[in-house]
């Protein structure tokens, strides 16, 4: 029995009209990613291959905030983060601040398999593209008119002080804005769909998780969110569960959120659904918003969120696929 | 009642002659760092200020692998990582791939206090130095003859194949060596003392942790280890404990080791000493080597390691300071 879940980000209601063209396109994108992952699992493939296949489709789809179509930094560049992990061996790979590699998740997979290093960032990560078999592209490849518009809206909003107070010191660097800005930004109030991710349980009972993102609109170049951080945005352990997060990355870094779920299962001996419910109670208390997808070795899938909506889809062997764009 | 522990790295026996000049100098360095942290706690200061003060002294001491005297990348540059966290609020700050900032831990503190972002890497982090009140230096400032010698020894060793097999593909990038290389490297077999760190419990019952490092000798530029990753190398939660790790960073990233200890305490309801013992049993099973320092709200200090030695020191209010360089 296999199980697979994917997400295309959590945030404020991502689709204004659930019957409109945008909703239809997002549904089609989620459906294609789910099918790509499911094909791997149907062919007795590994959970690791399945989550990578699903995330690759979402990276290539310009509608989602990962790979092509990622949100942009303050400098109007795309800086991409991704990670993936295998629950059997605890092998993991992560990349951050990638600017010239078509599929960051493929770089992360390369590190997982072939490198003594788990986590590589910046130009060094981009230089890996050739050996990792990932196509090298110019940064322009990632940039879409829709994301440029979002960045302009973000800048206008910031200029008008609508995103929270900023200090003179902060203005000089762009990194030091008051926390209120980050809160708004982290949840994509400028209209960004969030991070993408996938979790899977294969027929052999093994788990894997993968996450990929462009981060948050108007982020400072050099900012690393939760997505490439093993434990924060991504975690997989056959003894517990596989988790991929989306939402308020800075909070998920502080709560080590993906591993927190696994630890509640492993050390607290809670079933996955109860572990996740307890974690969300705490996140809501901390005013951290977002969502996650998780699967355990029994094939239980949970897809909760405390934001207004989350793009998500799931399928279990022999069952119907579900796709939600609200 | 306050409690403070610091480490100067775990690895193969770091001091050949425990009565020699090097041991004396390392002892003096640990002692100065411990005193700097203790002065803060004696004056009713915060655990966060105490761990930062202790780590700053170790960053400035050229004997330790953090700040000045850090180990060098394959390109013979210093690339520094640091993080710190406050257990009361879960606020955290982390920087990676810093090349021009005298005290990376001060940058991390700046992010903790003033930025919506937790984690910033590369040039963007260096650009923060001015607003963070941290002195900007040339990369040469960090480089000592001792670390250049270590790098040359590492290169000779690698050239002779002594560090494990490498593939043709990997050679092209330097990132993809077989895992055996990383294992040897991660434990500083080239003679590097490890990472530095501090954990504290202040008189108000609050916890904090800080970690700073140059990483591993001959690392690929762009590699990020566990030290700047909240949850892996550093964690603090007043509901559990404060932890700073040193040793095999890639494994600590996979096991989310600092937070794993906190989660065993928090969800497994184990006392700190038992949680740490269970964690080390697992690490030893995984062939991951290193050490940690941890403190809980009762002021219990633990400083275990499964490597040959760990530079460490600790003090509790009203007690004698202990300093170990073996």
XYZ file of C-alpha atoms in Angstrom:
652
model
C 0.000 0.000 0.000
C 1.325 3.419 -0.929
C 0.266 6.923 0.095
C 1.229 10.299 -1.329
C 0.362 13.892 -0.431
C 1.517 17.150 -1.959
C 1.030 20.834 -1.211
C 1.297 23.982 -3.267
C 1.492 26.369 -0.344
C -0.601 27.765 2.481
C -1.653 31.356 2.924
C -4.524 33.756 2.579
C -7.239 32.323 0.337
C -5.121 31.659 -2.742
C -7.950 31.451 -5.251
C -10.604 34.178 -5.361
C -12.947 32.243 -7.618
C -12.869 28.476 -7.030
C -14.553 27.892 -10.387
C -12.365 30.352 -12.328
C -9.472 29.877 -14.701
C -6.791 30.266 -12.038
C -8.344 27.593 -9.834
C -8.591 25.271 -12.809
C -4.931 25.810 -13.684
C -3.775 25.263 -10.095
C -5.866 22.080 -9.897
C -4.332 20.836 -13.120
C -0.827 21.554 -11.763
C -1.463 19.720 -8.505
C -3.015 16.840 -10.400
C -0.002 16.503 -12.722
C 2.400 16.535 -9.759
C 0.348 13.955 -7.874
C 0.244 11.683 -10.938
C 4.024 12.004 -11.421
C 4.630 10.886 -7.849
C 1.998 8.174 -7.980
C 3.441 6.650 -11.146
C 6.696 6.062 -9.236
C 4.874 4.401 -6.342
C 2.687 2.269 -8.646
C 5.847 0.937 -10.270
C 7.129 -0.175 -6.851
C 9.487 2.802 -6.749
C 10.806 4.452 -3.609
C 9.123 7.161 -1.564
C 12.233 9.275 -2.200
C 11.864 9.036 -5.985
C 8.145 9.763 -5.691
C 8.466 12.986 -3.677
C 11.233 14.195 -5.975
C 9.112 13.489 -9.072
C 6.112 15.357 -7.640
C 8.146 18.377 -6.540
C 9.951 18.552 -9.895
C 6.609 18.976 -11.670
C 5.657 21.792 -9.286
C 9.078 23.460 -9.745
C 8.551 23.419 -13.516
C 4.998 24.797 -13.260
C 5.169 28.613 -13.331
C 2.037 28.933 -11.165
C 3.749 27.657 -8.032
C 6.307 29.398 -5.825
C 9.228 27.053 -6.532
C 11.566 26.790 -9.513
C 10.052 28.690 -12.459
C 7.477 31.184 -11.154
C 9.099 31.575 -7.731
C 8.504 34.787 -5.801
C 11.254 37.419 -5.992
C 13.686 39.012 -3.563
C 13.810 42.758 -2.923
C 16.430 42.853 -5.735
C 13.966 41.204 -8.153
C 15.969 38.006 -8.419
C 14.843 34.452 -7.723
C 16.723 32.759 -4.862
C 15.575 29.203 -4.421
C 15.727 26.787 -1.480
C 14.960 23.061 -1.438
C 15.533 19.946 0.624
C 14.580 16.297 0.747
C 15.040 13.410 3.151
C 14.746 9.641 3.206
C 13.215 8.117 6.337
C 14.984 4.755 6.231
C 18.579 5.953 6.323
C 18.052 9.553 7.493
C 20.031 10.622 4.457
C 19.205 14.212 3.522
C 20.169 16.897 1.043
C 19.483 20.627 1.115
C 20.352 23.684 -0.977
C 19.746 27.364 -0.384
C 20.135 30.624 -2.317
C 20.229 28.835 -5.678
C 19.995 31.244 -8.637
C 20.929 29.330 -11.762
C 19.763 25.738 -11.421
C 16.504 24.750 -13.079
C 15.513 22.169 -10.460
C 16.861 22.846 -6.964
C 15.297 19.611 -5.679
C 17.602 17.697 -8.012
C 20.638 19.390 -6.462
C 19.375 18.427 -3.027
C 18.998 14.825 -4.213
C 22.550 14.889 -5.539
C 23.871 15.965 -2.140
C 21.789 13.273 -0.432
C 23.306 10.568 -2.616
C 26.819 11.629 -3.453
C 28.183 14.190 -1.020
C 29.543 14.092 2.510
C 27.804 17.457 2.923
C 24.074 17.694 3.623
C 23.621 21.428 3.093
C 25.274 23.665 0.474
C 24.275 27.239 -0.320
C 24.859 29.967 -2.891
C 27.132 29.804 -5.911
C 28.687 26.550 -4.727
C 25.271 24.935 -5.000
C 24.735 26.308 -8.505
C 28.141 24.975 -9.561
C 26.905 21.488 -8.655
C 24.210 21.608 -11.334
C 26.434 20.086 -14.038
C 27.460 17.026 -12.031
C 23.978 16.714 -10.544
C 22.513 16.409 -14.026
C 20.357 19.469 -13.491
C 19.995 21.997 -16.246
C 21.660 25.366 -15.694
C 19.571 28.409 -16.566
C 19.817 32.179 -16.316
C 17.981 33.737 -13.379
C 15.491 35.221 -15.876
C 14.150 31.736 -16.509
C 12.494 31.748 -13.087
C 10.942 35.222 -13.314
C 7.312 35.628 -14.399
C 5.308 38.855 -14.930
C 2.941 37.777 -12.139
C 5.776 37.659 -9.567
C 7.205 40.981 -10.779
C 3.764 42.512 -10.190
C 3.651 41.016 -6.714
C 7.065 42.456 -5.936
C 5.963 45.891 -7.153
C 2.864 45.675 -4.949
C 5.081 44.696 -2.031
C 7.412 47.644 -2.642
C 4.504 50.096 -2.924
C 3.044 48.710 0.264
C 6.381 48.998 2.052
C 6.934 52.489 0.705
C 3.532 53.547 2.041
C 4.373 52.054 5.423
C 1.544 49.592 4.947
C 3.730 46.635 5.846
C 4.618 47.865 9.310
C 7.036 50.381 10.734
C 10.649 50.308 9.675
C 13.598 51.884 11.432
C 16.218 54.038 9.783
C 18.862 51.464 10.583
C 16.856 48.693 9.033
C 16.209 50.606 5.876
C 19.935 50.707 5.243
C 20.172 46.942 4.970
C 16.677 45.786 4.311
C 17.104 42.979 6.834
C 16.142 44.703 10.024
C 12.499 45.588 9.624
C 10.207 45.288 12.594
C 8.810 41.819 13.130
C 5.354 42.834 11.975
C 6.674 43.036 8.447
C 7.973 39.530 8.565
C 4.707 38.240 9.900
C 2.763 39.711 7.055
C 5.381 38.705 4.545
C 5.799 35.182 5.731
C 2.170 34.461 5.082
C 2.221 35.852 1.598
C -0.218 38.711 2.164
C 1.033 40.075 -1.118
C -0.732 37.190 -2.771
C 2.035 34.644 -3.214
C 1.090 31.051 -3.190
C 3.536 29.329 -0.850
C 6.163 26.723 -0.952
C 5.582 23.320 -2.589
C 6.209 19.925 -1.039
C 5.485 16.227 -1.055
C 5.472 13.326 1.407
C 5.164 9.653 0.543
C 4.961 6.159 1.992
C 6.003 3.530 -0.550
C 4.922 -0.122 -0.823
C 7.999 -1.147 1.147
C 6.878 0.937 4.134
C 9.543 3.605 3.677
C 8.930 7.327 4.036
C 10.323 10.448 2.355
C 9.651 14.185 2.298
C 10.633 17.019 -0.058
C 10.098 20.787 -0.039
C 11.013 23.509 -2.559
C 10.401 27.263 -2.549
C 11.294 30.730 -3.714
C 10.689 31.969 -0.184
C 8.661 35.098 0.439
C 7.998 38.077 -1.842
C 10.434 40.936 -1.192
C 12.715 38.869 1.035
C 16.226 40.153 1.552
C 18.776 38.330 -0.639
C 20.607 35.859 1.582
C 17.565 35.067 3.741
C 17.119 31.339 4.334
C 13.679 30.141 5.396
C 12.521 26.828 6.818
C 12.201 24.926 3.538
C 15.876 23.929 3.083
C 16.416 23.340 6.786
C 16.192 19.666 7.697
C 13.980 19.525 10.791
C 12.273 22.871 10.179
C 10.591 22.601 6.763
C 11.291 18.963 5.891
C 11.734 15.750 7.864
C 11.355 12.009 7.311
C 11.974 9.131 9.712
C 10.552 5.644 9.188
C 10.241 5.406 12.981
C 7.828 8.358 13.033
C 6.522 10.148 9.933
C 7.408 12.330 6.938
C 6.520 16.035 7.004
C 6.693 19.019 4.616
C 5.769 22.501 5.886
C 4.468 25.667 4.254
C 3.752 29.042 5.803
C 5.467 31.230 8.335
C 9.028 29.989 7.832
C 10.695 32.018 10.565
C 8.412 30.459 13.165
C 8.979 26.967 11.795
C 12.732 27.534 12.127
C 12.263 28.447 15.812
C 9.924 25.541 16.594
C 11.908 23.077 14.389
C 8.432 22.258 13.224
C 8.783 19.254 10.900
C 10.954 17.388 13.397
C 8.732 18.550 16.261
C 5.878 16.536 14.711
C 8.129 13.485 14.310
C 9.364 13.832 17.907
C 5.815 14.045 19.269
C 5.072 10.784 17.449
C 8.334 9.098 18.400
C 8.919 10.221 21.982
C 5.384 11.278 22.976
C 3.954 8.072 21.480
C 1.079 10.016 19.989
C -0.708 8.967 16.813
C 0.144 11.278 13.897
C -3.226 13.063 13.859
C -3.028 13.877 17.570
C 0.625 14.952 17.339
C -0.256 17.318 14.513
C -3.294 18.693 16.351
C -1.163 19.419 19.433
C 1.500 21.081 17.279
C -1.090 23.327 15.605
C -2.540 24.292 18.958
C 0.915 25.539 19.917
C 1.522 27.236 16.540
C -1.798 29.067 16.735
C -0.928 30.173 20.268
C 2.405 31.500 18.937
C 0.512 33.267 16.105
C 2.447 31.215 13.577
C 0.343 30.445 10.526
C 0.702 27.885 7.779
C 0.091 24.263 7.011
C 1.732 20.920 6.534
C 1.354 17.551 4.911
C 2.435 14.402 6.746
C 2.257 10.664 6.316
C 3.182 7.808 8.660
C 4.208 4.214 7.969
C 0.569 3.074 8.280
C -0.159 5.331 5.305
C -2.183 7.811 7.391
C -2.209 11.202 5.644
C -2.899 14.487 7.450
C -3.025 17.886 5.733
C -3.946 20.518 8.346
C -3.467 24.298 8.193
C -4.354 27.288 10.338
C -4.063 29.789 7.489
C -7.073 30.697 5.359
C -6.289 28.068 2.767
C -3.791 25.512 1.480
C -3.371 24.085 -2.007
C -3.161 20.342 -1.521
C -3.749 16.925 -3.028
C -3.456 13.327 -1.875
C -3.946 9.765 -2.958
C -3.713 6.323 -1.360
C -3.336 3.083 -3.266
C -6.722 1.914 -4.520
C -8.431 5.182 -3.532
C -9.570 8.341 -5.302
C -7.235 11.318 -5.552
C -8.426 14.444 -3.755
C -7.392 17.911 -4.946
C -8.205 21.111 -3.037
C -7.423 24.666 -4.131
C -8.975 26.519 -1.220
C 21.053 30.176 41.032
C 22.858 30.318 37.682
C 24.670 27.668 35.655
C 26.969 28.025 32.652
C 28.808 25.540 30.444
C 31.019 26.117 27.415
C 32.824 23.922 24.912
C 35.788 24.429 22.622
C 35.091 21.471 20.370
C 35.075 17.678 20.372
C 37.303 15.441 18.323
C 40.332 13.211 18.456
C 42.399 13.890 21.549
C 42.951 17.607 21.033
C 45.938 18.023 23.298
C 48.873 15.641 23.033
C 50.506 16.757 26.293
C 47.981 17.753 28.979
C 50.729 19.554 30.913
C 52.236 21.294 27.865
C 52.052 24.853 26.601
C 49.136 24.196 24.235
C 47.000 22.685 27.002
C 47.805 25.637 29.242
C 46.800 28.111 26.540
C 43.546 26.256 25.776
C 42.740 26.143 29.507
C 43.363 29.860 29.791
C 41.086 30.523 26.810
C 38.262 28.405 28.210
C 38.711 30.036 31.601
C 38.489 33.557 30.144
C 35.337 32.666 28.206
C 33.726 31.075 31.258
C 34.529 34.139 33.363
C 33.083 36.479 30.709
C 29.815 34.551 30.740
C 29.760 34.194 34.513
C 30.236 37.934 35.057
C 26.986 38.521 33.150
C 25.119 35.961 35.254
C 26.569 37.264 38.539
C 25.283 40.714 37.656
C 21.751 39.271 37.251
C 22.152 39.401 33.477
C 20.314 37.180 31.011
C 21.330 33.724 29.869
C 21.308 35.118 26.318
C 23.843 37.844 27.159
C 25.976 35.290 29.035
C 26.274 32.782 26.180
C 27.015 35.573 23.721
C 29.749 36.979 25.994
C 31.398 33.560 26.403
C 31.291 32.750 22.692
C 32.654 36.187 21.764
C 35.780 35.503 23.845
C 36.266 32.155 22.083
C 35.713 33.775 18.657
C 38.440 36.320 19.472
C 40.867 33.649 20.738
C 42.927 32.380 17.792
C 43.292 28.919 19.358
C 39.654 27.989 18.815
C 37.856 27.111 15.593
C 35.520 30.132 15.510
C 36.129 33.744 14.518
C 39.872 34.396 14.429
C 41.728 31.092 14.107
C 38.875 29.296 12.349
C 39.693 26.325 10.128
C 39.847 27.008 6.388
C 37.888 25.955 3.319
C 39.468 24.160 0.361
C 40.019 27.671 -1.100
C 41.968 28.729 2.019
C 39.338 31.204 3.128
C 37.500 31.385 6.434
C 33.715 30.909 6.138
C 32.048 31.270 9.498
C 28.718 30.047 10.858
C 27.026 30.965 14.135
C 23.652 30.892 15.864
C 22.049 31.622 19.203
C 18.642 31.162 20.776
C 16.680 32.347 23.777
C 14.575 29.729 25.573
C 11.873 32.030 26.940
C 10.626 33.504 23.671
C 12.105 31.002 21.201
C 13.676 33.981 19.439
C 16.705 32.883 17.413
C 19.319 34.282 15.053
C 21.677 32.457 12.704
C 24.284 33.375 10.095
C 26.249 31.212 7.673
C 29.101 31.694 5.187
C 30.268 34.903 6.871
C 33.669 36.094 5.553
C 34.177 39.651 6.727
C 32.574 40.081 10.142
C 34.792 39.882 13.220
C 32.150 38.342 15.485
C 29.547 36.230 13.689
C 27.717 35.598 16.980
C 26.995 39.329 17.171
C 25.359 39.211 13.736
C 23.229 36.300 14.906
C 22.213 38.316 17.974
C 21.288 41.244 15.750
C 18.965 39.031 13.696
C 17.429 37.611 16.877
C 16.594 41.074 18.147
C 15.912 43.249 15.157
C 15.042 41.240 12.075
C 11.962 39.390 10.861
C 14.450 36.884 9.428
C 16.050 34.199 11.609
C 18.687 32.964 9.170
C 20.789 35.011 6.723
C 23.804 33.725 4.797
C 26.692 34.957 2.682
C 27.409 38.536 1.660
C 24.039 39.719 2.936
C 25.078 38.628 6.408
C 28.420 40.443 6.130
C 26.600 43.595 5.023
C 24.726 43.524 8.334
C 27.930 44.002 10.326
C 27.710 47.803 10.305
C 24.182 48.007 11.692
C 24.817 45.095 14.034
C 27.691 46.995 15.622
C 30.150 44.264 14.688
C 33.537 45.198 13.347
C 34.180 44.462 9.673
C 37.523 42.829 8.881
C 39.301 41.397 5.869
C 39.203 37.613 5.574
C 42.936 37.554 6.381
C 42.110 38.568 9.948
C 40.722 35.091 10.614
C 43.592 33.119 9.069
C 46.397 31.783 11.271
C 49.569 29.879 10.235
C 48.356 26.872 12.265
C 45.151 26.570 10.215
C 47.049 27.036 6.924
C 49.273 24.122 7.958
C 46.222 22.020 8.758
C 44.748 22.798 5.355
C 48.014 21.821 3.643
C 48.053 18.546 5.580
C 44.434 17.967 4.533
C 45.265 18.610 0.870
C 48.293 16.284 0.973
C 46.164 13.627 2.602
C 43.419 14.054 -0.007
C 45.948 14.096 -2.839
C 47.376 10.812 -1.572
C 43.892 9.315 -1.438
C 44.242 8.974 2.284
C 40.921 10.614 2.972
C 38.889 8.041 1.094
C 38.064 7.366 -2.530
C 36.845 10.158 -4.688
C 35.046 9.882 -7.972
C 35.987 11.723 -11.117
C 32.702 13.582 -11.038
C 33.196 14.691 -7.495
C 36.695 15.934 -8.116
C 35.276 18.434 -10.561
C 33.322 20.215 -7.859
C 34.905 19.202 -4.628
C 31.483 18.629 -3.085
C 30.808 15.085 -4.115
C 33.399 12.973 -2.368
C 32.409 9.593 -1.001
C 30.870 9.734 2.437
C 33.958 8.311 4.070
C 35.744 11.568 3.423
C 33.093 13.527 5.192
C 33.193 11.209 8.160
C 36.885 11.705 8.651
C 36.631 15.389 7.968
C 33.696 16.056 10.194
C 35.591 14.813 13.203
C 38.601 16.953 12.540
C 41.053 14.120 11.892
C 43.344 16.762 10.466
C 43.768 18.019 13.992
C 41.259 20.847 14.160
C 39.747 21.635 17.475
C 36.001 21.881 16.890
C 33.275 24.364 17.129
C 32.754 26.536 20.222
C 29.545 26.981 22.174
C 27.881 27.977 25.416
C 24.659 27.204 27.304
C 23.357 29.029 30.349
C 20.584 29.144 32.924
C 20.265 32.589 34.497
C 18.977 33.540 37.961
C 15.529 34.152 36.504
C 15.316 30.540 35.335
C 15.713 31.358 31.653
C 17.856 29.363 29.223
C 19.953 30.237 26.173
C 22.407 28.529 23.824
C 25.001 29.787 21.332
C 27.346 28.078 18.860
C 30.035 29.458 16.511
C 32.414 27.728 14.120
C 34.650 27.808 11.088
C 33.311 24.386 10.151
C 35.687 21.628 9.060
C 39.170 21.864 7.542
C 39.058 21.673 3.739
C 35.294 22.032 3.533
C 33.848 23.095 0.216
C 32.970 26.802 0.168
C 29.210 27.092 0.554
C 28.920 24.087 2.872
C 26.702 24.767 5.890
C 27.117 22.508 8.919
C 24.948 22.047 11.984
C 26.220 25.043 13.990
C 24.076 27.769 12.388
C 21.038 25.519 12.041
C 18.522 26.080 14.836
C 17.561 22.593 16.031
C 20.689 20.863 14.727
C 23.656 22.591 16.431
C 21.845 24.980 18.776
C 18.552 24.941 20.668
C 17.045 26.531 23.760
C 13.562 26.144 25.229
C 12.714 27.041 28.824
C 10.251 24.114 28.774
C 13.096 21.654 28.141
C 16.788 22.591 28.020
C 19.499 24.517 26.150
C 21.960 22.596 23.952
C 25.086 23.370 21.880
C 26.653 20.626 19.743
C 30.148 19.951 18.416
C 31.369 17.143 16.186
C 30.026 15.393 13.151
C 27.842 18.196 11.793
C 26.319 16.324 8.886
C 24.916 13.698 11.243
C 23.597 16.324 13.644
C 21.759 17.931 10.715
C 20.088 14.587 9.914
C 19.174 13.790 13.526
C 18.248 17.429 14.325
C 20.347 16.696 17.352
C 20.024 19.734 19.624
C 16.238 19.760 19.305
C 16.155 15.962 19.574
C 17.517 16.295 23.127
C 14.943 18.970 23.962
C 12.139 16.838 22.494
C 13.190 13.776 24.503
C 12.964 15.940 27.638
C 9.742 17.665 26.640
C 7.710 14.891 25.018
C 9.436 11.813 26.432
C 9.378 13.335 29.934
C 12.930 12.131 30.543
C 15.350 13.905 32.861
C 18.099 15.697 30.905
C 20.848 13.194 31.774
C 18.754 10.233 30.618
C 17.626 12.030 27.449
C 21.248 12.775 26.583
C 22.368 9.211 27.327
C 19.657 7.823 25.033
C 20.610 10.276 22.311
C 24.285 9.266 22.508
C 23.364 5.595 22.350
C 21.654 6.329 19.050
C 24.485 8.561 17.771
C 27.084 5.907 18.554
C 24.924 3.333 16.759
C 24.828 5.677 13.737
C 28.624 6.089 13.983
C 28.166 9.816 14.535
C 30.815 11.224 16.835
C 31.000 14.421 18.833
C 29.818 15.997 22.024
C 27.438 18.486 23.501
C 26.826 20.734 26.444
C 23.335 21.126 27.879
C 21.637 22.746 30.853
C 18.052 22.573 32.098
C 15.974 24.973 34.189
C 17.019 23.167 37.390
C 20.601 24.136 36.514
C 21.641 20.554 35.741
C 24.657 20.581 33.428
C 25.644 17.625 31.224
C 28.728 17.582 28.958
C 28.945 14.155 27.306
C 30.887 13.137 24.201
C 31.608 9.935 22.292
C 34.709 11.288 20.575
C 38.166 10.893 22.102
C 37.991 14.240 23.867
C 36.139 17.516 24.268
C 37.415 20.887 25.445
C 34.913 22.028 28.053
C 34.311 24.094 31.162
C 31.416 24.717 33.524
C 30.416 26.577 36.650
C 27.330 26.776 38.875
C 26.594 29.610 41.279
C 28.531 29.125 44.503
C 30.562 26.235 43.064
C 34.052 25.754 41.671
C 34.656 26.125 37.939
C 35.815 22.963 36.163
C 37.989 23.140 33.036
C 38.920 20.082 30.956
C 41.208 20.012 27.921
C 41.131 16.296 27.216
